Amino acid sequence: MLNLLNKILCYPKFNEEEFKKRLEEFHSLGIEDILSDGKIKINDFKILGKGTNSLAVKAIYKGQIVALKIRRTDSSRVTLEEEARILSKVNKFNIGPKLLNFTQNFLVLEFIEGNFIEEFLTCENLNQVKNVLLKLLIQCRILDIIKIDHGELSRATKHVIITKNGDVKIIDFETASERRKANNLTSIISYLFLRPEDPFKLRERLGINIDDLKYLLRDIKKNNSEEIFYQILSKLNIY
């Protein structure tokens, strides 16, 4: 297992001193095992995801399956602790994967099983689609209210998972910030409804008047009120 760990914990460039430090962190977290599972391969080991700053692998923690996020050795970020702080804050509103433990280089997260938003939106059951969209927009509204900008919801393809029970999970708060203006609601609406090609056919399926929607989005940028939010939900025909 040690040979495997040095390839995963110190990806992409192995360093003996860094590996010893990370191995100590890894053991301090209480991780019992890491599992080869996922659609991406690194050195013949399957992982859940790979980004410019981190990897995500399936692991065993306190007898349960979790997602372990690992900071890459070539990451521009010196720590994952800021992401942990943001997650602990949004978790209070039942948003994001539950943060179970963390160190400088690792996050132990609830493992979320389901379909990414693009896969889910092929669902033919319009009531299910409406229910999920409502949950997603409410979560984005909450993030705006608590002034945390996710940063990636205008490109939400791999950042929203829908579980088998129809729960909505916004994931990957790596680029989230409290220092810039929170635009989660307008970002996700642009992604879902305003792209020229309308990839999910939501404008057609929900009977949305695009001009009315754009007008309300301009309004909510100026006045982030609950009244305008519910007007938007009404125009989207999901409330």
PDB file of C-alpha atoms in Angstrom:
ATOM      1  CA  MET A   1       0.000   0.000   0.000  1.00  0.00           C
ATOM      2  CA  LEU A   2       2.908   2.353   0.717  1.00  0.00           C
ATOM      3  CA  ASN A   3       4.012   2.272  -2.922  1.00  0.00           C
ATOM      4  CA  LEU A   4       0.483   3.199  -3.974  1.00  0.00           C
ATOM      5  CA  LEU A   5       0.222   5.996  -1.421  1.00  0.00           C
ATOM      6  CA  ASN A   6       3.377   7.733  -2.577  1.00  0.00           C
ATOM      7  CA  LYS A   7       1.931   7.958  -6.101  1.00  0.00           C
ATOM      8  CA  ILE A   8      -1.452   9.269  -4.944  1.00  0.00           C
ATOM      9  CA  LEU A   9      -0.595  11.416  -1.922  1.00  0.00           C
ATOM     10  CA  CYS A  10       2.273  13.117  -3.753  1.00  0.00           C
ATOM     11  CA  TYR A  11       0.774  13.503  -7.217  1.00  0.00           C
ATOM     12  CA  PRO A  12       2.112  14.500  -9.704  1.00  0.00           C
ATOM     13  CA  LYS A  13       5.690  14.906  -8.423  1.00  0.00           C
ATOM     14  CA  PHE A  14       7.019  12.704  -5.633  1.00  0.00           C
ATOM     15  CA  ASN A  15       9.219  14.246  -2.958  1.00  0.00           C
ATOM     16  CA  GLU A  16      10.481  12.154  -0.035  1.00  0.00           C
ATOM     17  CA  GLU A  17      10.222  14.904   2.580  1.00  0.00           C
ATOM     18  CA  GLU A  18       6.772  15.999   1.403  1.00  0.00           C
ATOM     19  CA  PHE A  19       5.576  12.394   1.315  1.00  0.00           C
ATOM     20  CA  LYS A  20       6.615  11.798   4.941  1.00  0.00           C
ATOM     21  CA  LYS A  21       4.717  14.913   5.998  1.00  0.00           C
ATOM     22  CA  ARG A  22       1.613  13.918   4.041  1.00  0.00           C
ATOM     23  CA  LEU A  23       1.730  10.331   5.242  1.00  0.00           C
ATOM     24  CA  GLU A  24       1.741  11.594   8.828  1.00  0.00           C
ATOM     25  CA  GLU A  25      -1.283  13.799   8.054  1.00  0.00           C
ATOM     26  CA  PHE A  26      -2.999  10.886   6.311  1.00  0.00           C
ATOM     27  CA  HIS A  27      -2.621   8.618   9.351  1.00  0.00           C
ATOM     28  CA  SER A  28      -3.629  11.397  11.769  1.00  0.00           C
ATOM     29  CA  LEU A  29      -6.976  11.676   9.964  1.00  0.00           C
ATOM     30  CA  GLY A  30      -7.803   8.043  10.656  1.00  0.00           C
ATOM     31  CA  ILE A  31      -8.157   7.008   7.012  1.00  0.00           C
ATOM     32  CA  GLU A  32      -8.314   3.213   6.950  1.00  0.00           C
ATOM     33  CA  ASP A  33      -7.895   2.581   3.225  1.00  0.00           C
ATOM     34  CA  ILE A  34      -8.145   4.171  -0.207  1.00  0.00           C
ATOM     35  CA  LEU A  35     -10.141   2.464  -2.941  1.00  0.00           C
ATOM     36  CA  SER A  36      -9.539   2.235  -6.661  1.00  0.00           C
ATOM     37  CA  ASP A  37     -12.837   3.479  -8.066  1.00  0.00           C
ATOM     38  CA  GLY A  38     -13.820   6.153 -10.551  1.00  0.00           C
ATOM     39  CA  LYS A  39     -13.658   7.108 -14.212  1.00  0.00           C
ATOM     40  CA  ILE A  40     -10.143   8.598 -14.173  1.00  0.00           C
ATOM     41  CA  LYS A  41      -6.914   6.599 -13.935  1.00  0.00           C
ATOM     42  CA  ILE A  42      -3.578   7.590 -12.409  1.00  0.00           C
ATOM     43  CA  ASN A  43      -0.832   4.966 -12.555  1.00  0.00           C
ATOM     44  CA  ASP A  44      -3.505   2.263 -13.055  1.00  0.00           C
ATOM     45  CA  PHE A  45      -5.360   3.503  -9.960  1.00  0.00           C
ATOM     46  CA  LYS A  46      -8.933   4.710 -10.473  1.00  0.00           C
ATOM     47  CA  ILE A  47      -9.898   8.026  -8.879  1.00  0.00           C
ATOM     48  CA  LEU A  48     -13.080  10.085  -8.601  1.00  0.00           C
ATOM     49  CA  GLY A  49     -11.719  13.310 -10.034  1.00  0.00           C
ATOM     50  CA  LYS A  50      -8.648  15.324 -10.989  1.00  0.00           C
ATOM     51  CA  GLY A  51      -8.368  19.104 -11.085  1.00  0.00           C
ATOM     52  CA  THR A  52      -5.560  21.616 -11.404  1.00  0.00           C
ATOM     53  CA  ASN A  53      -5.177  21.851  -7.624  1.00  0.00           C
ATOM     54  CA  SER A  54      -6.364  18.533  -6.228  1.00  0.00           C
ATOM     55  CA  LEU A  55      -7.374  14.901  -6.675  1.00  0.00           C
ATOM     56  CA  ALA A  56     -10.420  13.148  -5.236  1.00  0.00           C
ATOM     57  CA  VAL A  57     -10.321   9.464  -4.334  1.00  0.00           C
ATOM     58  CA  LYS A  58     -12.712   7.079  -2.643  1.00  0.00           C
ATOM     59  CA  ALA A  59     -11.572   6.068   0.845  1.00  0.00           C
ATOM     60  CA  ILE A  60     -12.665   4.336   4.048  1.00  0.00           C
ATOM     61  CA  TYR A  61     -12.987   6.507   7.161  1.00  0.00           C
ATOM     62  CA  LYS A  62     -14.436   5.221  10.435  1.00  0.00           C
ATOM     63  CA  GLY A  63     -15.918   2.279   8.568  1.00  0.00           C
ATOM     64  CA  GLN A  64     -17.744   4.362   5.967  1.00  0.00           C
ATOM     65  CA  ILE A  65     -17.026   5.262   2.359  1.00  0.00           C
ATOM     66  CA  VAL A  66     -15.920   8.877   1.961  1.00  0.00           C
ATOM     67  CA  ALA A  67     -14.345  11.130  -0.632  1.00  0.00           C
ATOM     68  CA  LEU A  68     -10.775  12.126   0.174  1.00  0.00           C
ATOM     69  CA  LYS A  69      -9.592  15.331  -1.461  1.00  0.00           C
ATOM     70  CA  ILE A  70      -5.811  15.574  -1.831  1.00  0.00           C
ATOM     71  CA  ARG A  71      -3.899  18.767  -2.593  1.00  0.00           C
ATOM     72  CA  ARG A  72      -1.623  18.283  -5.594  1.00  0.00           C
ATOM     73  CA  THR A  73       2.084  18.894  -5.062  1.00  0.00           C
ATOM     74  CA  ASP A  74       2.046  21.395  -7.948  1.00  0.00           C
ATOM     75  CA  SER A  75      -1.051  23.220  -6.688  1.00  0.00           C
ATOM     76  CA  SER A  76      -1.092  27.012  -6.689  1.00  0.00           C
ATOM     77  CA  ARG A  77      -2.848  26.751  -3.306  1.00  0.00           C
ATOM     78  CA  VAL A  78      -0.639  26.196  -0.275  1.00  0.00           C
ATOM     79  CA  THR A  79      -3.426  24.654   1.810  1.00  0.00           C
ATOM     80  CA  LEU A  80      -6.949  23.216   1.676  1.00  0.00           C
ATOM     81  CA  GLU A  81      -7.828  24.805   5.007  1.00  0.00           C
ATOM     82  CA  GLU A  82      -9.666  27.761   3.452  1.00  0.00           C
ATOM     83  CA  GLU A  83     -11.925  25.384   1.532  1.00  0.00           C
ATOM     84  CA  ALA A  84     -12.534  23.502   4.793  1.00  0.00           C
ATOM     85  CA  ARG A  85     -13.539  26.754   6.499  1.00  0.00           C
ATOM     86  CA  ILE A  86     -15.988  27.601   3.697  1.00  0.00           C
ATOM     87  CA  LEU A  87     -17.440  24.081   3.760  1.00  0.00           C
ATOM     88  CA  SER A  88     -17.973  24.175   7.508  1.00  0.00           C
ATOM     89  CA  LYS A  89     -19.927  27.398   7.034  1.00  0.00           C
ATOM     90  CA  VAL A  90     -22.164  26.199   4.170  1.00  0.00           C
ATOM     91  CA  ASN A  91     -22.728  22.834   5.879  1.00  0.00           C
ATOM     92  CA  LYS A  92     -24.704  24.709   8.556  1.00  0.00           C
ATOM     93  CA  PHE A  93     -27.300  25.356   5.836  1.00  0.00           C
ATOM     94  CA  ASN A  94     -27.197  21.745   4.566  1.00  0.00           C
ATOM     95  CA  ILE A  95     -25.257  22.829   1.486  1.00  0.00           C
ATOM     96  CA  GLY A  96     -22.292  20.943   0.049  1.00  0.00           C
ATOM     97  CA  PRO A  97     -20.763  17.612   1.043  1.00  0.00           C
ATOM     98  CA  LYS A  98     -20.352  17.240   4.800  1.00  0.00           C
ATOM     99  CA  LEU A  99     -16.853  18.051   5.987  1.00  0.00           C
ATOM    100  CA  LEU A 100     -15.782  15.186   8.267  1.00  0.00           C
ATOM    101  CA  ASN A 101     -12.126  16.041   8.901  1.00  0.00           C
ATOM    102  CA  PHE A 102      -9.257  17.973   7.349  1.00  0.00           C
ATOM    103  CA  THR A 103      -5.583  18.891   7.437  1.00  0.00           C
ATOM    104  CA  GLN A 104      -3.460  21.206   5.323  1.00  0.00           C
ATOM    105  CA  ASN A 105      -3.328  18.734   2.434  1.00  0.00           C
ATOM    106  CA  PHE A 106      -6.489  16.632   2.839  1.00  0.00           C
ATOM    107  CA  LEU A 107     -10.242  17.010   3.150  1.00  0.00           C
ATOM    108  CA  VAL A 108     -12.350  14.066   4.312  1.00  0.00           C
ATOM    109  CA  LEU A 109     -15.790  14.571   2.790  1.00  0.00           C
ATOM    110  CA  GLU A 110     -19.133  12.841   2.646  1.00  0.00           C
ATOM    111  CA  PHE A 111     -19.212  10.629  -0.444  1.00  0.00           C
ATOM    112  CA  ILE A 112     -22.111  11.687  -2.652  1.00  0.00           C
ATOM    113  CA  GLU A 113     -23.480   9.171  -5.119  1.00  0.00           C
ATOM    114  CA  GLY A 114     -25.681  10.343  -7.956  1.00  0.00           C
ATOM    115  CA  ASN A 115     -25.726  11.970 -11.375  1.00  0.00           C
ATOM    116  CA  PHE A 116     -24.199  15.251 -12.413  1.00  0.00           C
ATOM    117  CA  ILE A 117     -26.773  17.914 -13.242  1.00  0.00           C
ATOM    118  CA  GLU A 118     -26.406  17.521 -17.027  1.00  0.00           C
ATOM    119  CA  GLU A 119     -27.165  13.803 -16.830  1.00  0.00           C
ATOM    120  CA  PHE A 120     -30.131  14.382 -14.541  1.00  0.00           C
ATOM    121  CA  LEU A 121     -31.721  17.013 -16.791  1.00  0.00           C
ATOM    122  CA  THR A 122     -32.309  14.386 -19.477  1.00  0.00           C
ATOM    123  CA  CYS A 123     -35.005  13.037 -17.120  1.00  0.00           C
ATOM    124  CA  GLU A 124     -38.403  12.956 -18.821  1.00  0.00           C
ATOM    125  CA  ASN A 125     -40.333  13.506 -15.584  1.00  0.00           C
ATOM    126  CA  LEU A 126     -40.876  17.269 -15.639  1.00  0.00           C
ATOM    127  CA  ASN A 127     -42.122  17.395 -12.045  1.00  0.00           C
ATOM    128  CA  GLN A 128     -38.873  15.805 -10.850  1.00  0.00           C
ATOM    129  CA  VAL A 129     -36.890  18.319 -12.891  1.00  0.00           C
ATOM    130  CA  LYS A 130     -38.876  21.227 -11.422  1.00  0.00           C
ATOM    131  CA  ASN A 131     -38.384  19.950  -7.884  1.00  0.00           C
ATOM    132  CA  VAL A 132     -34.614  19.642  -8.328  1.00  0.00           C
ATOM    133  CA  LEU A 133     -34.328  23.061  -9.979  1.00  0.00           C
ATOM    134  CA  LEU A 134     -36.239  24.641  -7.099  1.00  0.00           C
ATOM    135  CA  LYS A 135     -33.932  23.038  -4.517  1.00  0.00           C
ATOM    136  CA  LEU A 136     -30.849  24.115  -6.469  1.00  0.00           C
ATOM    137  CA  LEU A 137     -31.956  27.730  -6.842  1.00  0.00           C
ATOM    138  CA  ILE A 138     -32.866  27.962  -3.155  1.00  0.00           C
ATOM    139  CA  GLN A 139     -29.371  26.745  -2.220  1.00  0.00           C
ATOM    140  CA  CYS A 140     -27.822  29.320  -4.552  1.00  0.00           C
ATOM    141  CA  ARG A 141     -30.008  32.007  -2.992  1.00  0.00           C
ATOM    142  CA  ILE A 142     -28.795  31.004   0.492  1.00  0.00           C
ATOM    143  CA  LEU A 143     -25.161  31.180  -0.650  1.00  0.00           C
ATOM    144  CA  ASP A 144     -25.821  34.695  -1.942  1.00  0.00           C
ATOM    145  CA  ILE A 145     -27.390  35.713   1.369  1.00  0.00           C
ATOM    146  CA  ILE A 146     -24.431  34.426   3.418  1.00  0.00           C
ATOM    147  CA  LYS A 147     -22.113  36.108   0.878  1.00  0.00           C
ATOM    148  CA  ILE A 148     -20.165  33.075  -0.308  1.00  0.00           C
ATOM    149  CA  ASP A 149     -19.551  32.945  -4.051  1.00  0.00           C
ATOM    150  CA  HIS A 150     -18.965  29.400  -5.295  1.00  0.00           C
ATOM    151  CA  GLY A 151     -17.124  30.669  -8.353  1.00  0.00           C
ATOM    152  CA  GLU A 152     -17.912  27.842 -10.776  1.00  0.00           C
ATOM    153  CA  LEU A 153     -21.698  27.753 -11.119  1.00  0.00           C
ATOM    154  CA  SER A 154     -21.735  29.440 -14.512  1.00  0.00           C
ATOM    155  CA  ARG A 155     -19.961  26.214 -15.593  1.00  0.00           C
ATOM    156  CA  ALA A 156     -21.815  23.876 -13.252  1.00  0.00           C
ATOM    157  CA  THR A 157     -21.460  20.661 -15.269  1.00  0.00           C
ATOM    158  CA  LYS A 158     -19.294  18.895 -12.664  1.00  0.00           C
ATOM    159  CA  HIS A 159     -20.284  20.984  -9.647  1.00  0.00           C
ATOM    160  CA  VAL A 160     -23.849  19.837  -8.941  1.00  0.00           C
ATOM    161  CA  ILE A 161     -24.846  16.241  -8.145  1.00  0.00           C
ATOM    162  CA  ILE A 162     -28.409  14.938  -7.909  1.00  0.00           C
ATOM    163  CA  THR A 163     -28.785  11.897  -5.650  1.00  0.00           C
ATOM    164  CA  LYS A 164     -31.170   8.995  -6.213  1.00  0.00           C
ATOM    165  CA  ASN A 165     -33.485  10.542  -3.614  1.00  0.00           C
ATOM    166  CA  GLY A 166     -33.617  13.811  -5.546  1.00  0.00           C
ATOM    167  CA  ASP A 167     -31.379  15.709  -3.136  1.00  0.00           C
ATOM    168  CA  VAL A 168     -29.212  18.452  -4.611  1.00  0.00           C
ATOM    169  CA  LYS A 169     -25.542  18.718  -3.660  1.00  0.00           C
ATOM    170  CA  ILE A 170     -23.348  21.585  -4.801  1.00  0.00           C
ATOM    171  CA  ILE A 171     -19.770  20.317  -4.641  1.00  0.00           C
ATOM    172  CA  ASP A 172     -16.181  21.516  -5.045  1.00  0.00           C
ATOM    173  CA  PHE A 173     -15.874  24.777  -3.114  1.00  0.00           C
ATOM    174  CA  GLU A 174     -12.187  25.035  -4.033  1.00  0.00           C
ATOM    175  CA  THR A 175     -12.542  28.459  -5.677  1.00  0.00           C
ATOM    176  CA  ALA A 176     -15.293  29.710  -3.341  1.00  0.00           C
ATOM    177  CA  SER A 177     -14.725  33.107  -1.765  1.00  0.00           C
ATOM    178  CA  GLU A 178     -16.238  35.592   0.648  1.00  0.00           C
ATOM    179  CA  ARG A 179     -14.101  38.390  -0.786  1.00  0.00           C
ATOM    180  CA  ARG A 180     -15.951  38.835  -4.083  1.00  0.00           C
ATOM    181  CA  LYS A 181     -19.622  39.561  -4.662  1.00  0.00           C
ATOM    182  CA  ALA A 182     -21.758  36.421  -4.459  1.00  0.00           C
ATOM    183  CA  ASN A 183     -23.463  35.760  -7.802  1.00  0.00           C
ATOM    184  CA  ASN A 184     -24.509  32.143  -7.367  1.00  0.00           C
ATOM    185  CA  LEU A 185     -28.160  32.571  -8.347  1.00  0.00           C
ATOM    186  CA  THR A 186     -27.512  34.547 -11.524  1.00  0.00           C
ATOM    187  CA  SER A 187     -24.623  32.222 -12.439  1.00  0.00           C
ATOM    188  CA  ILE A 188     -26.672  29.025 -12.171  1.00  0.00           C
ATOM    189  CA  ILE A 189     -29.627  30.571 -14.011  1.00  0.00           C
ATOM    190  CA  SER A 190     -27.314  31.643 -16.837  1.00  0.00           C
ATOM    191  CA  TYR A 191     -25.916  28.114 -17.014  1.00  0.00           C
ATOM    192  CA  LEU A 192     -29.316  26.415 -16.994  1.00  0.00           C
ATOM    193  CA  PHE A 193     -31.550  28.749 -18.976  1.00  0.00           C
ATOM    194  CA  LEU A 194     -29.654  31.448 -20.881  1.00  0.00           C
ATOM    195  CA  ARG A 195     -27.140  29.609 -23.047  1.00  0.00           C
ATOM    196  CA  PRO A 196     -27.961  30.239 -26.727  1.00  0.00           C
ATOM    197  CA  GLU A 197     -28.124  26.544 -27.601  1.00  0.00           C
ATOM    198  CA  ASP A 198     -30.474  25.792 -24.648  1.00  0.00           C
ATOM    199  CA  PRO A 199     -28.815  22.360 -24.229  1.00  0.00           C
ATOM    200  CA  PHE A 200     -31.351  21.060 -21.710  1.00  0.00           C
ATOM    201  CA  LYS A 201     -34.383  22.435 -23.627  1.00  0.00           C
ATOM    202  CA  LEU A 202     -35.561  23.941 -20.347  1.00  0.00           C
ATOM    203  CA  ARG A 203     -36.879  27.130 -21.928  1.00  0.00           C
ATOM    204  CA  GLU A 204     -39.113  25.032 -24.153  1.00  0.00           C
ATOM    205  CA  ARG A 205     -40.067  22.437 -21.527  1.00  0.00           C
ATOM    206  CA  LEU A 206     -40.916  25.026 -18.870  1.00  0.00           C
ATOM    207  CA  GLY A 207     -42.375  27.654 -21.201  1.00  0.00           C
ATOM    208  CA  ILE A 208     -39.998  30.416 -20.089  1.00  0.00           C
ATOM    209  CA  ASN A 209     -40.193  33.967 -21.434  1.00  0.00           C
ATOM    210  CA  ILE A 210     -36.499  34.767 -21.726  1.00  0.00           C
ATOM    211  CA  ASP A 211     -36.912  38.554 -21.863  1.00  0.00           C
ATOM    212  CA  ASP A 212     -38.941  38.617 -18.640  1.00  0.00           C
ATOM    213  CA  LEU A 213     -36.327  36.423 -16.958  1.00  0.00           C
ATOM    214  CA  LYS A 214     -33.429  38.659 -18.027  1.00  0.00           C
ATOM    215  CA  TYR A 215     -35.290  41.709 -16.724  1.00  0.00           C
ATOM    216  CA  LEU A 216     -35.721  40.094 -13.289  1.00  0.00           C
ATOM    217  CA  LEU A 217     -32.070  39.030 -13.191  1.00  0.00           C
ATOM    218  CA  ARG A 218     -31.035  42.640 -13.748  1.00  0.00           C
ATOM    219  CA  ASP A 219     -33.368  43.629 -10.910  1.00  0.00           C
ATOM    220  CA  ILE A 220     -32.020  41.093  -8.424  1.00  0.00           C
ATOM    221  CA  LYS A 221     -28.442  42.205  -9.088  1.00  0.00           C
ATOM    222  CA  LYS A 222     -29.477  45.689  -7.941  1.00  0.00           C
ATOM    223  CA  ASN A 223     -31.849  44.628  -5.171  1.00  0.00           C
ATOM    224  CA  ASN A 224     -31.279  41.134  -3.798  1.00  0.00           C
ATOM    225  CA  SER A 225     -34.769  40.878  -2.327  1.00  0.00           C
ATOM    226  CA  GLU A 226     -36.876  37.845  -1.491  1.00  0.00           C
ATOM    227  CA  GLU A 227     -39.766  39.283  -3.500  1.00  0.00           C
ATOM    228  CA  ILE A 228     -37.733  39.374  -6.722  1.00  0.00           C
ATOM    229  CA  PHE A 229     -36.389  35.889  -6.012  1.00  0.00           C
ATOM    230  CA  TYR A 230     -39.916  34.465  -5.876  1.00  0.00           C
ATOM    231  CA  GLN A 231     -40.822  36.376  -9.034  1.00  0.00           C
ATOM    232  CA  ILE A 232     -37.906  34.622 -10.752  1.00  0.00           C
ATOM    233  CA  LEU A 233     -39.121  31.222  -9.536  1.00  0.00           C
ATOM    234  CA  SER A 234     -42.579  32.067 -10.849  1.00  0.00           C
ATOM    235  CA  LYS A 235     -41.228  33.099 -14.269  1.00  0.00           C
ATOM    236  CA  LEU A 236     -39.331  29.814 -14.433  1.00  0.00           C
ATOM    237  CA  ASN A 237     -42.593  27.983 -13.694  1.00  0.00           C
ATOM    238  CA  ILE A 238     -41.002  25.938 -10.908  1.00  0.00           C
ATOM    239  CA  TYR A 239     -42.822  27.519  -7.952  1.00  0.00           C
TER     240      TYR A 239
END
